Coordinates of C-alpha atoms and ligand atoms in Angstrom, one line a residue:
Chain A
M586 CA 0.0 0.0 0.0
D587 CA 1.3 3.4 -0.8
I588 CA 1.3 6.4 1.5
Q589 CA 0.5 10.0 0.6
L590 CA 0.9 13.0 2.9
S591 CA -0.5 16.3 1.7
H592 CA 0.2 19.6 3.5
V593 CA 0.2 18.1 7.0
N594 CA 0.5 20.6 9.9
K595 CA 0.7 20.0 13.6
R596 CA 1.2 22.4 16.5
F597 CA 1.7 21.7 20.2
G598 CA 0.3 24.8 21.9
D599 CA 2.1 27.7 20.3
T600 CA 4.9 25.8 18.6
A601 CA 4.5 24.4 15.1
V602 CA 6.2 21.0 15.2
I603 CA 5.3 19.7 11.7
K604 CA 5.1 22.4 9.0
D605 CA 3.3 21.8 5.7
V606 CA 4.8 18.3 5.1
S607 CA 3.9 16.5 1.8
F608 CA 5.4 13.4 0.3
T609 CA 4.5 10.1 -1.3
V610 CA 6.0 6.6 -0.6
A611 CA 5.2 3.9 -3.1
A612 CA 4.1 0.4 -2.0
G613 CA 7.0 -1.8 -1.1
E614 CA 9.5 1.0 -0.7
I615 CA 11.7 1.7 2.4
C616 CA 11.6 5.4 3.3
C617 CA 13.8 6.7 6.0
L618 CA 13.0 9.8 8.1
L619 CA 16.2 11.6 8.9
G620 CA 16.7 14.6 11.1
P621 CA 18.3 15.9 14.2
S622 CA 16.8 15.3 17.6
G623 CA 13.6 17.3 18.1
S624 CA 13.1 17.8 14.3
G625 CA 9.7 16.0 14.4
K626 CA 10.4 12.4 13.3
T627 CA 8.4 10.8 16.1
T628 CA 5.6 13.3 15.7
L629 CA 5.3 12.7 12.0
I630 CA 5.1 8.9 12.6
R631 CA 2.4 9.4 15.2
L632 CA 0.4 11.6 12.9
M633 CA 0.7 8.9 10.1
I634 CA -0.5 6.1 12.4
G635 CA -3.4 8.2 13.7
A636 CA -2.2 8.3 17.3
L637 CA -2.2 12.1 17.0
P638 CA -4.8 14.1 15.0
A639 CA -3.3 16.5 12.4
D640 CA -4.3 20.1 12.6
S641 CA -4.7 20.3 8.8
G642 CA -3.7 18.3 5.7
T643 CA -4.5 14.8 4.8
I644 CA -2.9 11.4 5.2
Q645 CA -3.9 8.6 2.8
F646 CA -2.9 4.9 2.7
G647 CA -3.9 3.5 -0.6
D648 CA -7.3 5.0 -1.4
T649 CA -8.3 5.4 2.2
E650 CA -7.9 8.6 4.2
M651 CA -6.7 8.1 7.8
P652 CA -7.8 7.5 10.5
N653 CA -9.6 4.3 9.5
M654 CA -10.2 1.2 11.6
A655 CA -9.8 -1.3 8.7
I656 CA -6.4 0.1 7.7
L657 CA -5.3 0.2 11.3
K658 CA -5.2 -3.6 11.3
R659 CA -2.7 -3.6 8.4
L660 CA -0.2 -1.2 10.1
G661 CA 2.6 -2.2 12.4
F662 CA 4.2 0.2 14.7
M663 CA 7.4 0.1 16.7
P664 CA 7.5 3.1 19.1
Q665 CA 10.7 4.9 20.0
N666 CA 10.4 3.9 23.7
D667 CA 9.9 0.2 24.1
A668 CA 6.2 0.1 25.1
L669 CA 6.2 -3.4 26.6
Y670 CA 4.5 -5.0 29.5
E671 CA 7.3 -5.5 32.0
D672 CA 5.4 -7.9 34.2
L673 CA 4.8 -10.3 31.3
S674 CA 7.3 -12.6 29.6
A675 CA 8.4 -12.1 25.9
Q676 CA 6.0 -14.8 25.0
G677 CA 3.2 -13.2 27.1
N678 CA 3.7 -9.9 25.3
L679 CA 3.5 -11.5 21.9
A680 CA 0.5 -13.7 22.8
F681 CA -1.4 -10.6 24.0
F682 CA -0.8 -8.6 20.9
G683 CA -1.4 -11.6 18.7
G684 CA -4.8 -12.0 20.3
L685 CA -5.7 -8.3 19.8
Y686 CA -4.9 -8.7 16.1
H687 CA -7.1 -11.8 16.0
L688 CA -4.3 -14.0 14.7
P689 CA -6.0 -17.4 14.2
K690 CA -5.3 -19.7 17.1
R691 CA -3.9 -22.5 14.9
T692 CA -1.1 -20.4 13.4
R693 CA -0.6 -18.0 16.3
E694 CA 1.9 -20.2 18.2
A695 CA 3.9 -20.8 15.1
R696 CA 4.0 -17.2 14.1
I697 CA 5.2 -16.2 17.6
A698 CA 7.9 -18.8 17.4
E699 CA 8.9 -17.4 14.0
V700 CA 9.2 -13.8 15.1
L701 CA 11.0 -14.8 18.3
D702 CA 13.5 -16.6 16.1
M703 CA 13.9 -13.6 13.8
V704 CA 14.9 -11.3 16.7
E705 CA 16.9 -14.1 18.3
L706 CA 14.9 -14.2 21.6
T707 CA 13.8 -17.8 21.5
D708 CA 16.0 -18.7 24.4
H709 CA 14.6 -15.9 26.5
K710 CA 10.9 -16.2 25.7
R711 CA 9.9 -17.2 29.2
K712 CA 11.8 -14.4 30.9
L713 CA 9.9 -11.4 32.3
V714 CA 10.6 -8.3 30.3
K715 CA 11.7 -6.4 33.3
D716 CA 14.7 -8.7 33.4
F717 CA 15.6 -7.9 29.8
S718 CA 18.5 -5.7 28.6
G719 CA 17.8 -2.6 26.6
G720 CA 18.7 -4.2 23.3
M721 CA 16.5 -7.3 24.1
K722 CA 13.6 -5.0 24.8
K723 CA 14.1 -3.3 21.4
R724 CA 14.1 -6.6 19.6
L725 CA 11.0 -7.8 21.4
S726 CA 9.3 -4.5 20.5
L727 CA 10.2 -5.1 16.8
A728 CA 8.9 -8.6 17.0
I729 CA 5.5 -7.3 18.2
A730 CA 5.4 -4.7 15.4
I731 CA 5.9 -7.4 12.6
L732 CA 3.9 -10.1 14.4
H733 CA 0.7 -9.7 12.3
E734 CA 2.5 -9.3 9.0
P735 CA 1.5 -5.7 8.4
D736 CA 1.4 -4.1 5.0
I737 CA 2.9 -0.9 6.3
L738 CA 5.5 -0.9 9.0
F739 CA 6.4 2.2 11.0
L740 CA 9.7 1.9 12.9
D741 CA 10.8 4.7 15.2
E742 CA 14.6 4.3 15.6
P743 CA 14.5 0.5 15.6
T744 CA 18.2 0.0 15.7
A745 CA 19.2 2.5 18.4
G746 CA 21.3 0.7 21.1
I747 CA 21.7 -2.5 19.0
D748 CA 25.1 -3.9 18.2
P749 CA 26.4 -3.7 14.6
V750 CA 26.1 -7.5 14.0
L751 CA 22.5 -7.7 15.1
R752 CA 21.8 -4.4 13.3
R753 CA 22.9 -5.9 10.0
K754 CA 20.7 -9.0 10.6
I755 CA 17.7 -6.7 11.4
W756 CA 18.2 -4.7 8.2
A757 CA 18.3 -8.0 6.3
Q758 CA 14.9 -8.7 7.9
F759 CA 13.6 -5.4 6.7
Q760 CA 14.8 -6.1 3.2
S761 CA 13.1 -9.4 3.1
L762 CA 9.8 -7.8 4.4
K763 CA 10.2 -5.3 1.6
A764 CA 10.7 -8.1 -0.9
Q765 CA 7.3 -9.4 0.3
G766 CA 5.7 -6.1 -0.5
T767 CA 5.8 -4.4 2.9
T768 CA 6.1 -0.6 2.9
I769 CA 8.5 0.6 5.6
I770 CA 8.8 4.0 7.2
V771 CA 11.9 4.1 9.4
S772 CA 13.4 6.9 11.4
T773 CA 17.0 6.8 12.2
H774 CA 20.0 8.8 13.5
V775 CA 22.5 6.4 11.9
M776 CA 23.4 7.9 8.5
D777 CA 25.0 4.5 7.4
E778 CA 21.5 3.0 7.3
V779 CA 20.4 5.5 4.6
V780 CA 21.9 3.4 1.9
E781 CA 19.6 0.5 2.8
C782 CA 16.6 2.7 1.9
D783 CA 14.9 3.7 -1.3
K784 CA 13.7 7.2 -0.3
G785 CA 15.0 9.7 2.2
A786 CA 12.9 12.4 3.9
L787 CA 15.0 15.0 5.6
L788 CA 13.3 16.8 8.5
Y789 CA 14.7 20.0 10.0
N790 CA 12.7 21.9 12.6
G791 CA 9.5 20.4 11.4
R792 CA 10.0 21.2 7.7
L793 CA 10.7 18.7 5.0
I794 CA 13.9 20.2 3.6
E795 CA 14.7 17.4 1.2
Y796 CA 12.7 14.4 -0.2
D797 CA 14.1 12.2 -2.9
T798 CA 15.6 8.9 -3.7
V799 CA 18.6 8.1 -1.7
D800 CA 20.8 7.9 -4.7
R801 CA 19.9 11.4 -5.8
L802 CA 20.2 12.7 -2.2
L803 CA 23.7 11.4 -2.0
A804 CA 24.5 12.9 -5.4
K805 CA 23.5 16.3 -4.1
T806 CA 26.3 16.3 -1.6
D807 CA 30.0 16.8 -2.7
S808 CA 31.2 14.4 0.1
G809 CA 28.5 11.7 -0.3
R810 CA 27.5 12.3 3.3
I811 CA 23.9 13.1 4.1
E812 CA 24.9 15.2 7.1
D813 CA 26.1 17.9 4.7
L814 CA 22.5 18.6 3.6
F815 CA 21.6 19.4 7.2
F816 CA 24.6 21.7 7.6
A817 CA 23.5 23.5 4.5
A818 CA 20.0 23.8 6.0
S819 CA 21.2 25.2 9.3
E820 CA 23.4 27.7 7.5
S821 CA 20.6 29.0 5.3
E822 CA 18.3 29.2 8.4
A823 CA 21.0 31.2 10.3
R824 CA 21.2 33.6 7.3
S825 CA 17.5 34.3 7.1
Chain B
M569 CA -11.7 -7.8 25.7
I570 CA -11.1 -11.2 27.2
Q571 CA -7.5 -10.9 25.9
L572 CA -7.1 -7.7 27.8
A573 CA -8.6 -9.1 31.0
K574 CA -6.4 -12.1 30.8
R575 CA -3.4 -9.9 30.4
V576 CA -4.3 -7.8 33.4
I577 CA -4.6 -10.9 35.5
R578 CA -1.3 -12.4 34.4
Q579 CA 0.4 -9.1 34.8
T580 CA -0.9 -8.5 38.3
I581 CA 0.0 -12.0 39.4
N582 CA 3.6 -11.5 38.2
D583 CA 3.8 -8.3 40.3
K584 CA 4.0 -9.7 43.8
R585 CA 3.6 -6.4 45.4
S586 CA 0.2 -5.7 43.8
V587 CA -1.0 -9.1 44.9
M588 CA 0.1 -8.4 48.4
L589 CA -1.6 -5.0 48.3
I590 CA -4.9 -6.5 47.1
L591 CA -5.0 -9.6 49.2
V592 CA -2.8 -9.3 52.3
A593 CA -2.9 -5.6 53.2
P594 CA -6.6 -5.5 53.9
L595 CA -6.4 -8.4 56.3
L596 CA -3.4 -6.9 58.1
I597 CA -5.2 -3.5 58.5
L598 CA -8.4 -5.2 59.5
T599 CA -6.6 -7.1 62.2
L600 CA -5.0 -3.9 63.5
V601 CA -8.4 -2.2 63.5
Y602 CA -9.9 -5.1 65.4
F603 CA -7.3 -4.7 68.2
L604 CA -7.6 -0.9 68.2
L605 CA -11.4 -0.8 68.3
G606 CA -12.1 -4.1 69.9
D607 CA -13.0 -4.9 73.5
S608 CA -10.4 -3.4 75.8
D609 CA -10.1 -4.6 79.4
Y610 CA -9.3 -1.1 80.5
V611 CA -9.9 -0.5 84.2
A612 CA -10.5 3.1 85.0
T613 CA -9.0 4.7 88.1
V614 CA -11.2 6.8 90.3
A615 CA -9.9 8.9 93.2
I616 CA -12.2 9.4 96.3
D617 CA -11.8 10.9 99.8
P618 CA -13.0 7.9 101.9
D619 CA -14.0 10.2 104.8
A620 CA -16.3 12.2 102.6
V621 CA -18.0 9.4 100.7
P622 CA -20.8 7.4 102.3
A623 CA -19.8 3.9 103.2
P624 CA -22.5 2.1 101.0
V625 CA -21.2 4.0 98.0
I626 CA -17.6 2.9 98.6
D627 CA -18.9 -0.7 99.0
A628 CA -20.8 -0.4 95.7
L629 CA -17.8 1.1 93.9
E630 CA -15.6 -1.7 95.1
Q631 CA -18.0 -4.2 93.5
Q632 CA -17.4 -2.5 90.1
E633 CA -14.4 -3.0 87.8
L634 CA -12.7 0.1 89.1
E635 CA -9.3 0.9 90.6
L636 CA -10.0 3.1 93.7
V637 CA -7.4 5.5 95.0
D638 CA -7.7 7.3 98.4
I639 CA -7.1 11.0 98.5
T640 CA -7.3 13.6 101.2
G641 CA -10.2 16.1 101.5
D642 CA -7.9 18.9 100.4
E643 CA -6.9 17.0 97.3
A644 CA -10.5 16.3 96.5
D645 CA -11.4 19.9 96.8
Q646 CA -8.5 20.8 94.4
A647 CA -9.7 18.0 92.0
L648 CA -8.5 19.9 88.8
D649 CA -4.9 20.3 90.2
Y650 CA -4.9 16.7 91.4
L651 CA -5.9 15.3 88.1
Q652 CA -3.2 17.4 86.3
Q653 CA -0.6 16.0 88.6
H654 CA -1.8 12.4 88.5
E655 CA -2.1 11.3 84.9
D656 CA -2.9 7.7 85.9
V657 CA -6.1 8.8 87.6
D658 CA -9.1 9.2 85.3
A659 CA -11.7 10.7 87.6
V660 CA -12.2 12.3 91.0
L661 CA -15.5 11.5 92.6
R662 CA -16.9 13.8 95.4
F663 CA -20.1 14.2 97.2
P664 CA -20.2 17.9 98.1
E665 CA -22.7 19.0 100.8
N666 CA -26.1 20.2 99.6
S667 CA -25.7 18.7 96.1
G668 CA -25.5 15.3 94.4
M669 CA -22.6 13.6 93.0
D670 CA -19.6 15.5 91.4
I671 CA -17.3 13.8 88.9
T672 CA -14.3 15.6 87.6
L673 CA -12.5 14.2 84.5
Y674 CA -9.1 15.0 83.1
E675 CA -10.4 15.3 79.5
P676 CA -13.3 14.0 77.4
S677 CA -12.1 10.5 76.4
T678 CA -13.2 6.9 76.3
K679 CA -11.2 6.3 79.5
G680 CA -13.3 8.9 81.3
A681 CA -16.5 7.4 79.8
T682 CA -15.5 4.0 81.2
A683 CA -15.1 5.6 84.6
I684 CA -18.5 7.3 84.4
S685 CA -20.4 4.2 83.3
E686 CA -18.9 2.1 86.1
I687 CA -19.8 4.8 88.7
Q688 CA -23.3 4.9 87.4
E689 CA -23.6 1.2 87.7
A690 CA -22.5 1.4 91.3
M691 CA -25.1 4.0 92.0
A692 CA -27.8 1.8 90.4
D693 CA -26.8 -1.0 92.7
I694 CA -27.5 1.2 95.7
N695 CA -30.7 2.6 94.3
P696 CA -32.3 0.1 91.8
T697 CA -35.0 2.6 90.8
A698 CA -32.3 4.8 89.3
E699 CA -31.0 2.1 87.0
A700 CA -31.3 3.0 83.4
E701 CA -31.9 0.0 81.2
V702 CA -30.6 0.7 77.7
S703 CA -31.8 -1.5 74.8
Y704 CA -31.2 -1.2 71.1
V705 CA -33.4 -2.1 68.1
Y706 CA -30.2 -3.4 66.4
G707 CA -27.2 -4.7 68.1
T708 CA -26.5 -5.0 71.8
Q709 CA -24.9 -2.9 74.5
D710 CA -21.8 -5.0 74.8
Q711 CA -20.9 -4.7 71.2
T712 CA -17.5 -3.2 70.6
L713 CA -16.7 -0.2 68.4
F714 CA -15.3 -2.8 66.0
D715 CA -18.7 -4.4 65.7
S716 CA -20.5 -1.2 65.1
L717 CA -18.0 0.3 62.6
G718 CA -16.4 -2.7 61.1
Y719 CA -18.6 -2.5 58.0
V720 CA -17.1 0.8 57.1
F721 CA -13.7 -0.8 56.7
L722 CA -15.0 -3.6 54.5
A723 CA -16.3 -0.9 52.2
L724 CA -13.2 1.2 52.4
F725 CA -10.8 -1.7 51.6
S726 CA -12.7 -3.1 48.7
F727 CA -12.6 0.4 47.2
F728 CA -9.2 1.7 48.1
F729 CA -6.7 -1.1 47.2
V730 CA -8.3 -1.9 43.8
F731 CA -8.5 1.8 43.1
I732 CA -4.8 2.3 43.8
I733 CA -3.7 -0.7 41.8
S734 CA -5.8 0.0 38.7
A735 CA -5.2 3.7 38.6
M736 CA -1.4 3.1 38.8
A737 CA -1.5 0.4 36.2
L738 CA -3.4 2.7 33.8
V739 CA -1.1 5.6 34.3
R740 CA 1.9 3.3 33.8
E741 CA 0.2 2.0 30.6
R742 CA 0.0 5.6 29.3
S743 CA 3.5 6.7 30.3
R744 CA 5.2 3.6 29.0
G745 CA 3.5 4.0 25.7
T746 CA 1.8 0.6 25.8
L747 CA -1.6 2.3 25.6
E748 CA -0.7 4.0 22.4
R749 CA 0.4 0.6 21.1
L750 CA -2.8 -1.0 22.3
M751 CA -4.8 1.7 20.5
M752 CA -3.0 0.8 17.3
T753 CA -4.6 -2.6 17.3
P754 CA -8.2 -3.0 16.1
I755 CA -9.5 -3.2 19.7
R756 CA -12.5 -0.9 20.4
R757 CA -12.3 1.8 23.0
G758 CA -15.1 0.3 25.0
E759 CA -13.4 -3.0 25.0
V760 CA -10.2 -1.5 26.6
I761 CA -12.1 -0.2 29.6
A762 CA -14.3 -3.2 29.9
G763 CA -11.3 -5.6 29.7
Y764 CA -9.5 -3.7 32.4
T765 CA -12.6 -3.7 34.6
L766 CA -13.1 -7.4 34.0
G767 CA -9.5 -8.3 34.8
Y768 CA -9.5 -6.4 38.1
S769 CA -12.9 -7.7 39.0
V770 CA -11.4 -11.2 39.3
F771 CA -9.1 -9.9 42.0
A772 CA -12.0 -7.9 43.5
V773 CA -14.0 -11.2 43.9
I774 CA -11.1 -13.0 45.5
Q775 CA -10.4 -10.0 47.8
A776 CA -14.0 -9.7 48.8
I777 CA -14.3 -13.4 49.7
I778 CA -11.1 -13.3 51.8
I779 CA -12.0 -10.1 53.6
V780 CA -15.5 -11.1 54.4
L781 CA -14.7 -14.6 55.6
Y782 CA -11.8 -13.3 57.7
A783 CA -13.9 -10.5 59.3
V784 CA -16.9 -12.6 60.0
F785 CA -15.4 -16.0 61.0
V786 CA -11.9 -15.1 62.3
L787 CA -12.5 -11.6 63.8
Q788 CA -16.1 -12.5 64.7
L789 CA -17.5 -9.2 63.3
S790 CA -21.2 -9.4 64.1
N791 CA -23.3 -9.9 61.0
E792 CA -27.1 -10.1 60.9
G793 CA -27.5 -10.6 57.2
N794 CA -26.6 -12.8 54.3
I795 CA -22.8 -13.0 53.5
F796 CA -23.6 -13.4 49.8
W797 CA -25.1 -9.9 49.6
I798 CA -22.1 -8.5 51.3
L799 CA -19.8 -10.1 48.7
L800 CA -22.0 -8.8 45.9
T801 CA -21.8 -5.3 47.3
M802 CA -18.1 -5.4 47.7
V803 CA -17.5 -6.6 44.2
L804 CA -19.8 -3.9 42.8
L805 CA -17.9 -1.4 44.8
A806 CA -14.5 -2.7 43.6
V807 CA -15.8 -2.6 40.0
T808 CA -16.7 1.1 40.5
A809 CA -13.2 1.5 42.0
V810 CA -11.6 0.3 38.8
S811 CA -13.6 2.8 36.8
F812 CA -12.9 5.5 39.3
G813 CA -9.2 4.7 39.1
A814 CA -9.3 4.8 35.3
T815 CA -10.9 8.2 35.4
I816 CA -8.4 9.5 37.9
S817 CA -5.6 8.2 35.7
I818 CA -6.7 10.6 33.0
F819 CA -5.8 13.5 35.4
A820 CA -2.6 11.9 36.7
G821 CA 0.6 12.3 34.7
S822 CA 2.5 9.8 36.8
E823 CA 2.1 7.1 39.4
L824 CA 3.3 9.6 42.0
Q825 CA 0.4 11.9 41.1
V826 CA -2.1 9.1 41.7
V827 CA -0.8 9.2 45.3
Q828 CA -0.9 13.0 45.4
L829 CA -4.5 12.9 44.4
I830 CA -5.6 10.7 47.3
P831 CA -6.5 13.6 49.5
F832 CA -9.0 14.7 46.9
T833 CA -10.2 11.3 45.8
I834 CA -10.2 8.9 48.8
I835 CA -10.0 10.9 52.1
P836 CA -13.3 12.8 51.7
Q837 CA -15.0 9.5 51.0
V838 CA -13.7 8.0 54.2
F839 CA -15.5 10.8 56.2
F840 CA -18.7 10.2 54.4
S841 CA -18.6 6.5 54.5
G842 CA -20.4 6.2 57.8
L843 CA -17.6 6.8 60.3
I844 CA -19.4 9.9 61.3
P845 CA -23.3 9.7 61.3
L846 CA -24.3 11.8 58.3
D847 CA -27.1 13.6 60.3
L848 CA -24.4 15.0 62.6
I849 CA -22.6 16.7 59.7
P850 CA -23.6 20.4 59.7
Y851 CA -24.8 22.6 56.8
H852 CA -26.4 19.6 55.1
L853 CA -22.9 18.7 53.9
G854 CA -23.9 15.1 54.6
N855 CA -25.7 15.3 51.3
L856 CA -22.3 15.3 49.6
S857 CA -22.2 11.6 50.3
Y858 CA -24.5 11.0 47.4
I859 CA -21.7 11.8 45.0
M860 CA -19.3 9.4 46.7
P861 CA -19.2 5.8 45.6
I862 CA -18.0 4.4 48.9
Y863 CA -21.1 5.8 50.6
Y864 CA -23.4 3.6 48.5
G865 CA -21.3 0.5 49.3
A866 CA -20.9 1.3 53.0
A867 CA -24.7 2.0 53.4
A868 CA -25.5 -1.3 51.7
I869 CA -23.0 -3.3 53.8
K870 CA -24.3 -1.6 56.9
G871 CA -27.8 -2.5 56.0
I872 CA -26.9 -6.2 55.6
M873 CA -24.6 -6.5 58.5
V874 CA -26.3 -4.3 61.1
Y875 CA -30.0 -4.4 60.1
G876 CA -30.0 -7.8 58.5
D877 CA -31.3 -6.3 55.2
G878 CA -31.9 -8.5 52.2
L879 CA -31.7 -7.6 48.5
S880 CA -35.1 -5.9 48.6
D881 CA -33.8 -3.3 51.1
I882 CA -30.4 -2.5 49.6
W883 CA -31.1 -2.6 45.9
G884 CA -31.3 1.2 45.8
Y885 CA -27.7 1.5 46.9
L886 CA -26.6 -1.2 44.5
A887 CA -28.4 0.6 41.7
G888 CA -26.6 3.8 42.8
L889 CA -23.2 2.0 42.5
T890 CA -24.1 0.5 39.2
A891 CA -25.1 3.9 37.8
Y892 CA -21.9 5.4 39.1
A893 CA -19.9 2.7 37.3
L894 CA -21.8 3.1 34.1
V895 CA -21.3 6.9 34.0
L896 CA -17.5 6.5 34.6
Y897 CA -17.4 3.8 31.9
V898 CA -18.8 6.3 29.4
I899 CA -16.4 9.1 30.6
N900 CA -13.4 6.7 30.3
T901 CA -14.3 5.5 26.8
Q902 CA -14.7 9.1 25.7
A903 CA -11.3 10.0 27.3
L904 CA -9.6 7.3 25.2
K905 CA -10.5 9.4 22.1
K906 CA -7.3 11.3 22.9
F907 CA -5.4 8.3 21.7
R908 CA -7.6 7.3 18.8
K909 CA -10.5 9.1 17.3
L910 CA -12.3 6.0 16.2
Ligands
LIG1885 N1 3.1 15.8 23.3 C1 3.9 16.8 23.0 N2 3.6 18.0 23.6 C2 4.3 19.1 23.3 N3 5.4 19.1 22.5 C3 5.8 18.0 21.9 C4 5.0 16.8 22.2 N4 5.6 15.8 21.5 C5 6.7 16.3 20.9 N5 6.8 17.6 21.1 C6 7.8 18.6 20.6 O1 7.8 18.4 19.2 C7 9.1 18.5 18.7 C8 9.5 17.3 17.9 O2 9.5 16.1 18.7 P1 9.8 14.7 18.2 O3 9.6 13.7 19.3 O4 8.8 14.5 17.0 O5 11.3 14.7 17.7 P2 12.2 13.6 17.1 O6 12.6 14.1 15.8 O7 11.5 12.3 17.1 O8 13.4 13.6 18.1 P3 14.3 12.4 18.6 O9 15.3 12.1 17.5 O10 15.0 13.0 19.8 O11 13.4 11.3 18.9 C9 10.0 18.7 19.9 O12 10.3 20.0 20.0 C10 9.2 18.3 21.1 O13 9.4 19.0 22.2
LIG1886 MG1 11.8 10.6 18.1

């Protein structure tokens, strides 16, 4: 399913946090949201999934304008904080969300085992989440987000605090999800991960300063480093 | 909804402290209250000047459960000073010329009251026509304070502990972000609240059974009515407590704030729960009780335990509780719109 944002605005009190953002992501693409801390990445994701109402503008998934209950089922969301039930085991957390998504009983157990395997938590499935390390929580959170095989996956800094080896494995997972047709929106601080994506959306102070294919974005910089685009934006902001 | 209820149950069981708070804390406090309000064997001390008190009176006083202390006539005349200097003496009894009996007490207290009632019994022994026979429509004279106020604690406990646990769990759910995640699934808003209520109701039922059995059979709290109706009332009250907790969690930003809100949410309800007779509260403030859920629960439990009421007598209170819970349910479902419009 493709995603279209058109002139989306959001204020918190007096401060505009998302300013007139429009872009389109085609089905089966990976689009990364890049931007310094506080630039509005999390807010934009929460607007897209309908957890926050936009002040103006429209957000469409396929032909359907959000928010919409039927579409909701087909979205997966991994929040920036872990959002897990600490007094439940990994298995318990997955079983709970699996039930809420009405995964059929017959296949539920198998699917839970599958995602636990993907994030390499099978050996820890009975442990309570409060005894998990930070990286283990992140991986469990990711497992919950992909549990019901969503069409569109929103990932808010999924690899923060995860070691490079596992990070590579997780990105391989994203690529295989993409190959199955999943559209992925992923926010990140790690500029190396940009090359894994098809599109890049650069947010700066709530404005979309660049939106293009990753190849073209890289071509716009002399150094081949995305950071330079932000330095340019901060300089032009300082001048005006 | 069942999914959510199951999760609440599993989660609470895994958190040992919550289980303790719901199941063990009420018993502990009830036991403490039992000893504090129960029958005390306190023997009051009364000071008399043996030369100034008629011999038959002294004989009669000695028959009572009193500690008698002899004092001089001067000391008796300076009764106020004497009592101030002798804290172990509760009362000074004198028979001044040309008047009846004169009792001086250190301060209004139950210790003084014990002294007075023993002295009165002694007088009645001398002059049987002066004996006052007190009888009650409900209860008996030798019931302890625990017997006559115990029902208030049953109501308070079934409300308070469930309220604390559920309000905190909901605040945590919001601050951890799990509520947002929950609202991303196709669950309906009403199901979220109903599932929560159902999950905690399971603990409410277990808690009610344990508290009532313990109070009636172990602590021998006097009960005129049917235990089943007490259980029903306590569970209804606890269900209201979950809804109340959910509503309060909307206004609380953190678990600490749930505690900070207790002076506004719980403490006023304690005063209006029957500890103080509502008719004695001035300026018709007693009417405030109608907006407090514990009042309905306490009134129903009192009806059952003290008056031996059946369902036909207490249904009004139960209806009040149910209405309360329903109104809160609607408020809570509306409040969830903040997380998802649909
Ligand atoms: N609920 C809220 N109320 C008020 N202001 C908010 C709220 N949520 C976010 N903001 C503000 O919106 C701006 C963007 O925040 P956001 O969380 O979207 O940034 P971000 O790009 O995700 O940052 P980070 O990389 O640190 O996660 C910040 O200035 C933040 O203070
Ligand atoms: Mg963020």
